[in-house]
Amino acid sequence: MSADADAAPPAAAPPAAATRPSPSPSKAEDGAVADVIADLEELRLLPAGPDEDSWSQRLDLCRRLLRLKVAYEARRQRLAPEAPILAVVTGGTNVGKSAVVNALLGQAVSKSSPLARGTKWPAILVHEADRAALQAARPIEGYAIEALTDPELPTRAVDRAVAFRHVHADDRLRGIALIDSPDVDSDYEANHRVADDLLLAADLVVFVTTPEKYNDDACMEKLRAAALLRKDIVVVLNKTSPAEAETLRADLRTVVDEAIDAGSGRGPEAGALVVVEVPAVPGASDPARLAGSVASLADIVCDRDAHADTRRRAVAGASENFAAGLDAIVTRVEEEARQIELFGEALRQARALSVAHYRRALDEIPMNEVDEIWRRVLEELRIPILDDAYDAVGALGRGLFRGFQKLTGSGAELDDAEGPGGRRVRKVREQEREEIRKAFAATERAIADAPGRVTEDYRVVADAWRARPPEATAQAAAADAALRRVEQLADDWINEETQRQVSKLADHPERREVLRAVRGALRLGPAVLTAWATGGFGPWDALTGPAVDLVMKNLFDKLGDRVYFQRRRGEHFRDRAALIGEESERLLIEPVRSRLPGAVAADVVDRLRAVAKRLETGGELAGAGS
């Protein structure tokens, strides 16, 4: 709120649109009260949740009730306990609200208008002795207080929330700040919000009506709201004959009693209801007639002895309604957080499904990592002339076989780049790629089923959280990318384990030489025997090298920490499966997770729950140790 000043009036603005800036919470609140206001601002509801509009309105009402009455009262008691009570004069269009305000003051300070959107901003009439205390307490927080230098000012559109103050010297009205409100049945939505704010802020409600307006739905709704908030209500039956007054009085009592009964669980003491009949409040030309027409109303409104009880009931009603509303909203927020958690758990399980599927598939796919490790270790045991000769024979054999295939057109060509096992490697790669796609498909199905994990009321909301799955081409590309990452992981593991075995041989050179001698003997021995038996070398000698390497690999497997390799292979498979989990998260799950609304922090919810419980038991807004 800006500093209270009797400076020049605000410049008129062009006609306002259907909405105008809402008052924002003050930054000046201190201590625990400011913490409660900040925590309440943190609360948010799920978009498109069940009865979203109704709950959004309840949250908005809670925030406004806190700011305009509950926090205001805590501030008033601390800074200005002698501040006057707030008496809001309200009612429908053209019922004579401004005329009643002028009549109570005995002078024309508030402009009357027959238009439904005539009064746009509050006009506050305060005694000069109450001005400082009212300024210190900062009523209707969020509205700038400016001087009412022209009765036209409350009817003008301005670009900020504002209330206009008129300072008077009428001692009858000392201890009470009269506030002229916009019409509660205005066809201008922005006026509605200002009128509602004033109703929340009021200690005393002066409800002006006429035989034509008293049963209007919008007017009666505001009367019920005032009764539910335990406000003292003075109903002014303007332009009413004695015959009409009797019927209206009974109807109004029924409306108020029903509202009190509806909120009976919220407090033992209802606000008082007084009905005052006024034959007709005259126009503003004759101040004496103005004052005389509402003499009985003035006696009621200006009864200072009743002000303390009036304020006490209004504060208690605001606190109880705020506590009940806050408790309900916190319960709703906790339920919505549970729905988000249920959906999030379904996403975590979707990732786990892809990992589990791929991990099972690895047990079924032929894997040759350990064979590759031993093949590379055998390279460290090469006997230069002997192994070169066998390599040449092997290459010659493969060349002859390739030529035969070309001539006959049978089978697939051997690929030197991939080695003798090239076809097997390609087959394993295709099999693994297909299993990755199946793992992604399992994740997609789990995501599609995720809305079924939340409660039925929230399934429409959860459906909106699901992102559209990627196209088939994108999934195929992702599977290829995942396969490349898997192959890189396998290569890194093979290199790491090969280096480990080679280092062991380097640390034990005698073992290295023994193994080299065994390998040489196994290669050379059969070749000499077959040459002696057949009288020379033959094509069968090309098989000696691979056979010897197979024997050596089995020997390594038995002597080279077989249990260790089984454990390391299992760890490697887990790492590969985790990598597929990361890819499914990136491709499928994260686009959905990014659409999930963030839940309200648990500590905020806990603190607000404690505030509601404290107020429900008659405690202060900011309890000890808050």
PDB file of N, CA and C in Angstrom, residues 461-523:
ATOM      1  N   VAL A 461      -7.022 -35.951 -16.000  1.00  0.00           N
ATOM      2  CA  VAL A 461      -5.841 -35.114 -15.799  1.00  0.00           C
ATOM      3  C   VAL A 461      -4.586 -35.892 -16.183  1.00  0.00           C
ATOM      4  N   ALA A 462      -4.500 -37.141 -15.723  1.00  0.00           N
ATOM      5  CA  ALA A 462      -3.307 -37.950 -15.989  1.00  0.00           C
ATOM      6  C   ALA A 462      -3.155 -38.245 -17.477  1.00  0.00           C
ATOM      7  N   ASP A 463      -4.261 -38.395 -18.190  1.00  0.00           N
ATOM      8  CA  ASP A 463      -4.181 -38.603 -19.642  1.00  0.00           C
ATOM      9  C   ASP A 463      -3.468 -37.441 -20.315  1.00  0.00           C
ATOM     10  N   ALA A 464      -3.693 -36.243 -19.812  1.00  0.00           N
ATOM     11  CA  ALA A 464      -3.069 -35.062 -20.413  1.00  0.00           C
ATOM     12  C   ALA A 464      -1.576 -35.006 -20.138  1.00  0.00           C
ATOM     13  N   TRP A 465      -1.101 -35.739 -19.114  1.00  0.00           N
ATOM     14  CA  TRP A 465       0.331 -35.729 -18.813  1.00  0.00           C
ATOM     15  C   TRP A 465       1.131 -36.567 -19.803  1.00  0.00           C
ATOM     16  N   ARG A 466       0.476 -37.514 -20.453  1.00  0.00           N
ATOM     17  CA  ARG A 466       1.217 -38.392 -21.367  1.00  0.00           C
ATOM     18  C   ARG A 466       1.618 -37.614 -22.621  1.00  0.00           C
ATOM     19  N   ALA A 467       2.872 -37.727 -22.991  1.00  0.00           N
ATOM     20  CA  ALA A 467       3.331 -37.128 -24.238  1.00  0.00           C
ATOM     21  C   ALA A 467       3.112 -38.108 -25.381  1.00  0.00           C
ATOM     22  N   ARG A 468       2.997 -37.571 -26.582  1.00  0.00           N
ATOM     23  CA  ARG A 468       2.845 -38.435 -27.759  1.00  0.00           C
ATOM     24  C   ARG A 468       4.131 -39.227 -27.975  1.00  0.00           C
ATOM     25  N   PRO A 469       4.042 -40.558 -28.127  1.00  0.00           N
ATOM     26  CA  PRO A 469       5.271 -41.349 -28.303  1.00  0.00           C
ATOM     27  C   PRO A 469       5.973 -40.981 -29.605  1.00  0.00           C
ATOM     28  N   PRO A 470       7.287 -41.131 -29.661  1.00  0.00           N
ATOM     29  CA  PRO A 470       8.019 -40.791 -30.881  1.00  0.00           C
ATOM     30  C   PRO A 470       7.625 -41.684 -32.056  1.00  0.00           C
ATOM     31  N   GLU A 471       7.825 -41.171 -33.246  1.00  0.00           N
ATOM     32  CA  GLU A 471       7.524 -41.937 -34.457  1.00  0.00           C
ATOM     33  C   GLU A 471       8.438 -43.163 -34.549  1.00  0.00           C
ATOM     34  N   ALA A 472       8.018 -44.124 -35.403  1.00  0.00           N
ATOM     35  CA  ALA A 472       8.767 -45.382 -35.542  1.00  0.00           C
ATOM     36  C   ALA A 472      10.207 -45.123 -36.003  1.00  0.00           C
ATOM     37  N   THR A 473      10.374 -44.165 -36.911  1.00  0.00           N
ATOM     38  CA  THR A 473      11.734 -43.874 -37.399  1.00  0.00           C
ATOM     39  C   THR A 473      12.603 -43.326 -36.281  1.00  0.00           C
ATOM     40  N   ALA A 474      11.999 -42.499 -35.433  1.00  0.00           N
ATOM     41  CA  ALA A 474      12.760 -41.943 -34.313  1.00  0.00           C
ATOM     42  C   ALA A 474      13.135 -43.047 -33.328  1.00  0.00           C
ATOM     43  N   GLN A 475      12.208 -43.983 -33.102  1.00  0.00           N
ATOM     44  CA  GLN A 475      12.504 -45.081 -32.196  1.00  0.00           C
ATOM     45  C   GLN A 475      13.608 -45.972 -32.761  1.00  0.00           C
ATOM     46  N   ALA A 476      13.557 -46.223 -34.090  1.00  0.00           N
ATOM     47  CA  ALA A 476      14.596 -47.051 -34.716  1.00  0.00           C
ATOM     48  C   ALA A 476      15.956 -46.372 -34.587  1.00  0.00           C
ATOM     49  N   ALA A 477      15.972 -45.047 -34.811  1.00  0.00           N
ATOM     50  CA  ALA A 477      17.226 -44.313 -34.676  1.00  0.00           C
ATOM     51  C   ALA A 477      17.719 -44.364 -33.231  1.00  0.00           C
ATOM     52  N   ALA A 478      16.786 -44.268 -32.295  1.00  0.00           N
ATOM     53  CA  ALA A 478      17.166 -44.338 -30.881  1.00  0.00           C
ATOM     54  C   ALA A 478      17.716 -45.714 -30.527  1.00  0.00           C
ATOM     55  N   ALA A 479      17.096 -46.756 -31.089  1.00  0.00           N
ATOM     56  CA  ALA A 479      17.593 -48.111 -30.840  1.00  0.00           C
ATOM     57  C   ALA A 479      19.003 -48.270 -31.384  1.00  0.00           C
ATOM     58  N   ASP A 480      19.270 -47.723 -32.577  1.00  0.00           N
ATOM     59  CA  ASP A 480      20.614 -47.786 -33.150  1.00  0.00           C
ATOM     60  C   ASP A 480      21.614 -47.033 -32.272  1.00  0.00           C
ATOM     61  N   ALA A 481      21.175 -45.852 -31.795  1.00  0.00           N
ATOM     62  CA  ALA A 481      22.064 -45.073 -30.928  1.00  0.00           C
ATOM     63  C   ALA A 481      22.335 -45.819 -29.635  1.00  0.00           C
ATOM     64  N   ALA A 482      21.295 -46.448 -29.072  1.00  0.00           N
ATOM     65  CA  ALA A 482      21.480 -47.224 -27.852  1.00  0.00           C
ATOM     66  C   ALA A 482      22.415 -48.392 -28.094  1.00  0.00           C
ATOM     67  N   LEU A 483      22.261 -49.051 -29.255  1.00  0.00           N
ATOM     68  CA  LEU A 483      23.138 -50.184 -29.582  1.00  0.00           C
ATOM     69  C   LEU A 483      24.590 -49.731 -29.683  1.00  0.00           C
ATOM     70  N   ARG A 484      24.820 -48.576 -30.262  1.00  0.00           N
ATOM     71  CA  ARG A 484      26.190 -48.066 -30.361  1.00  0.00           C
ATOM     72  C   ARG A 484      26.766 -47.803 -28.963  1.00  0.00           C
ATOM     73  N   ARG A 485      25.940 -47.272 -28.080  1.00  0.00           N
ATOM     74  CA  ARG A 485      26.407 -47.046 -26.709  1.00  0.00           C
ATOM     75  C   ARG A 485      26.704 -48.375 -26.009  1.00  0.00           C
ATOM     76  N   VAL A 486      25.861 -49.376 -26.252  1.00  0.00           N
ATOM     77  CA  VAL A 486      26.076 -50.700 -25.666  1.00  0.00           C
ATOM     78  C   VAL A 486      27.372 -51.301 -26.190  1.00  0.00           C
ATOM     79  N   GLU A 487      27.585 -51.196 -27.496  1.00  0.00           N
ATOM     80  CA  GLU A 487      28.810 -51.750 -28.086  1.00  0.00           C
ATOM     81  C   GLU A 487      30.043 -51.034 -27.551  1.00  0.00           C
ATOM     82  N   GLN A 488      29.928 -49.709 -27.369  1.00  0.00           N
ATOM     83  CA  GLN A 488      31.058 -48.968 -26.820  1.00  0.00           C
ATOM     84  C   GLN A 488      31.338 -49.401 -25.396  1.00  0.00           C
ATOM     85  N   LEU A 489      30.260 -49.642 -24.639  1.00  0.00           N
ATOM     86  CA  LEU A 489      30.416 -50.115 -23.267  1.00  0.00           C
ATOM     87  C   LEU A 489      31.098 -51.480 -23.247  1.00  0.00           C
ATOM     88  N   ALA A 490      30.691 -52.348 -24.183  1.00  0.00           N
ATOM     89  CA  ALA A 490      31.308 -53.680 -24.264  1.00  0.00           C
ATOM     90  C   ALA A 490      32.776 -53.568 -24.643  1.00  0.00           C
ATOM     91  N   ASP A 491      33.088 -52.706 -25.606  1.00  0.00           N
ATOM     92  CA  ASP A 491      34.488 -52.526 -26.011  1.00  0.00           C
ATOM     93  C   ASP A 491      35.326 -52.000 -24.846  1.00  0.00           C
ATOM     94  N   ASP A 492      34.770 -51.059 -24.103  1.00  0.00           N
ATOM     95  CA  ASP A 492      35.514 -50.517 -22.956  1.00  0.00           C
ATOM     96  C   ASP A 492      35.790 -51.614 -21.938  1.00  0.00           C
ATOM     97  N   TRP A 493      34.801 -52.464 -21.713  1.00  0.00           N
ATOM     98  CA  TRP A 493      34.982 -53.542 -20.754  1.00  0.00           C
ATOM     99  C   TRP A 493      36.028 -54.545 -21.245  1.00  0.00           C
ATOM    100  N   ILE A 494      35.961 -54.904 -22.539  1.00  0.00           N
ATOM    101  CA  ILE A 494      36.929 -55.838 -23.126  1.00  0.00           C
ATOM    102  C   ILE A 494      38.336 -55.268 -23.021  1.00  0.00           C
ATOM    103  N   ASN A 495      38.481 -53.980 -23.346  1.00  0.00           N
ATOM    104  CA  ASN A 495      39.809 -53.355 -23.265  1.00  0.00           C
ATOM    105  C   ASN A 495      40.325 -53.347 -21.833  1.00  0.00           C
ATOM    106  N   GLU A 496      39.439 -53.045 -20.899  1.00  0.00           N
ATOM    107  CA  GLU A 496      39.841 -52.989 -19.492  1.00  0.00           C
ATOM    108  C   GLU A 496      40.302 -54.358 -19.009  1.00  0.00           C
ATOM    109  N   GLU A 497      39.530 -55.414 -19.325  1.00  0.00           N
ATOM    110  CA  GLU A 497      39.881 -56.747 -18.858  1.00  0.00           C
ATOM    111  C   GLU A 497      41.097 -57.305 -19.599  1.00  0.00           C
ATOM    112  N   THR A 498      41.217 -56.982 -20.879  1.00  0.00           N
ATOM    113  CA  THR A 498      42.405 -57.417 -21.633  1.00  0.00           C
ATOM    114  C   THR A 498      43.658 -56.820 -21.003  1.00  0.00           C
ATOM    115  N   GLN A 499      43.592 -55.512 -20.715  1.00  0.00           N
ATOM    116  CA  GLN A 499      44.743 -54.848 -20.107  1.00  0.00           C
ATOM    117  C   GLN A 499      45.072 -55.475 -18.757  1.00  0.00           C
ATOM    118  N   ARG A 500      44.033 -55.862 -18.019  1.00  0.00           N
ATOM    119  CA  ARG A 500      44.257 -56.495 -16.713  1.00  0.00           C
ATOM    120  C   ARG A 500      45.010 -57.808 -16.880  1.00  0.00           C
ATOM    121  N   GLN A 501      44.604 -58.648 -17.851  1.00  0.00           N
ATOM    122  CA  GLN A 501      45.260 -59.946 -18.058  1.00  0.00           C
ATOM    123  C   GLN A 501      46.668 -59.777 -18.604  1.00  0.00           C
ATOM    124  N   VAL A 502      46.829 -58.817 -19.525  1.00  0.00           N
ATOM    125  CA  VAL A 502      48.165 -58.573 -20.082  1.00  0.00           C
ATOM    126  C   VAL A 502      49.107 -58.086 -18.992  1.00  0.00           C
ATOM    127  N   SER A 503      48.590 -57.240 -18.098  1.00  0.00           N
ATOM    128  CA  SER A 503      49.423 -56.737 -16.993  1.00  0.00           C
ATOM    129  C   SER A 503      49.840 -57.883 -16.082  1.00  0.00           C
ATOM    130  N   LYS A 504      48.953 -58.844 -15.862  1.00  0.00           N
ATOM    131  CA  LYS A 504      49.303 -59.990 -15.039  1.00  0.00           C
ATOM    132  C   LYS A 504      50.423 -60.797 -15.682  1.00  0.00           C
ATOM    133  N   LEU A 505      50.380 -60.972 -17.010  1.00  0.00           N
ATOM    134  CA  LEU A 505      51.457 -61.682 -17.709  1.00  0.00           C
ATOM    135  C   LEU A 505      52.770 -60.910 -17.622  1.00  0.00           C
ATOM    136  N   ALA A 506      52.634 -59.563 -17.722  1.00  0.00           N
ATOM    137  CA  ALA A 506      53.851 -58.752 -17.644  1.00  0.00           C
ATOM    138  C   ALA A 506      54.462 -58.832 -16.253  1.00  0.00           C
ATOM    139  N   ASP A 507      53.610 -58.967 -15.236  1.00  0.00           N
ATOM    140  CA  ASP A 507      54.118 -59.051 -13.861  1.00  0.00           C
ATOM    141  C   ASP A 507      54.726 -60.423 -13.567  1.00  0.00           C
ATOM    142  N   HIS A 508      54.403 -61.421 -14.388  1.00  0.00           N
ATOM    143  CA  HIS A 508      54.928 -62.775 -14.185  1.00  0.00           C
ATOM    144  C   HIS A 508      55.501 -63.274 -15.519  1.00  0.00           C
ATOM    145  N   PRO A 509      56.674 -62.802 -15.902  1.00  0.00           N
ATOM    146  CA  PRO A 509      57.240 -63.161 -17.217  1.00  0.00           C
ATOM    147  C   PRO A 509      57.469 -64.667 -17.381  1.00  0.00           C
ATOM    148  N   GLU A 510      57.764 -65.374 -16.269  1.00  0.00           N
ATOM    149  CA  GLU A 510      57.988 -66.816 -16.396  1.00  0.00           C
ATOM    150  C   GLU A 510      56.713 -67.521 -16.823  1.00  0.00           C
ATOM    151  N   ARG A 511      55.553 -67.051 -16.302  1.00  0.00           N
ATOM    152  CA  ARG A 511      54.278 -67.640 -16.702  1.00  0.00           C
ATOM    153  C   ARG A 511      54.013 -67.346 -18.178  1.00  0.00           C
ATOM    154  N   ARG A 512      54.366 -66.146 -18.599  1.00  0.00           N
ATOM    155  CA  ARG A 512      54.182 -65.761 -19.999  1.00  0.00           C
ATOM    156  C   ARG A 512      54.974 -66.698 -20.921  1.00  0.00           C
ATOM    157  N   GLU A 513      56.217 -66.983 -20.555  1.00  0.00           N
ATOM    158  CA  GLU A 513      57.042 -67.824 -21.419  1.00  0.00           C
ATOM    159  C   GLU A 513      56.539 -69.266 -21.442  1.00  0.00           C
ATOM    160  N   VAL A 514      56.061 -69.756 -20.287  1.00  0.00           N
ATOM    161  CA  VAL A 514      55.514 -71.113 -20.246  1.00  0.00           C
ATOM    162  C   VAL A 514      54.300 -71.217 -21.163  1.00  0.00           C
ATOM    163  N   LEU A 515      53.398 -70.246 -21.087  1.00  0.00           N
ATOM    164  CA  LEU A 515      52.198 -70.257 -21.916  1.00  0.00           C
ATOM    165  C   LEU A 515      52.546 -70.143 -23.398  1.00  0.00           C
ATOM    166  N   ARG A 516      53.560 -69.333 -23.684  1.00  0.00           N
ATOM    167  CA  ARG A 516      53.974 -69.219 -25.090  1.00  0.00           C
ATOM    168  C   ARG A 516      54.537 -70.549 -25.586  1.00  0.00           C
ATOM    169  N   ALA A 517      55.315 -71.232 -24.750  1.00  0.00           N
ATOM    170  CA  ALA A 517      55.883 -72.521 -25.146  1.00  0.00           C
ATOM    171  C   ALA A 517      54.779 -73.548 -25.350  1.00  0.00           C
ATOM    172  N   VAL A 518      53.787 -73.578 -24.454  1.00  0.00           N
ATOM    173  CA  VAL A 518      52.675 -74.515 -24.599  1.00  0.00           C
ATOM    174  C   VAL A 518      51.942 -74.254 -25.902  1.00  0.00           C
ATOM    175  N   ARG A 519      51.703 -72.979 -26.168  1.00  0.00           N
ATOM    176  CA  ARG A 519      50.969 -72.644 -27.399  1.00  0.00           C
ATOM    177  C   ARG A 519      51.762 -73.051 -28.637  1.00  0.00           C
ATOM    178  N   GLY A 520      53.068 -72.782 -28.599  1.00  0.00           N
ATOM    179  CA  GLY A 520      53.898 -73.155 -29.750  1.00  0.00           C
ATOM    180  C   GLY A 520      53.927 -74.656 -29.951  1.00  0.00           C
ATOM    181  N   ALA A 521      54.035 -75.398 -28.812  1.00  0.00           N
ATOM    182  CA  ALA A 521      54.079 -76.851 -28.919  1.00  0.00           C
ATOM    183  C   ALA A 521      52.775 -77.399 -29.479  1.00  0.00           C
ATOM    184  N   LEU A 522      51.662 -76.840 -29.022  1.00  0.00           N
ATOM    185  CA  LEU A 522      50.366 -77.301 -29.501  1.00  0.00           C
ATOM    186  C   LEU A 522      50.179 -77.006 -30.985  1.00  0.00           C
ATOM    187  N   ARG A 523      50.755 -75.910 -31.432  1.00  0.00           N
ATOM    188  CA  ARG A 523      50.613 -75.590 -32.855  1.00  0.00           C
ATOM    189  C   ARG A 523      51.586 -76.427 -33.703  1.00  0.00           C
TER     190      ARG A 523
END
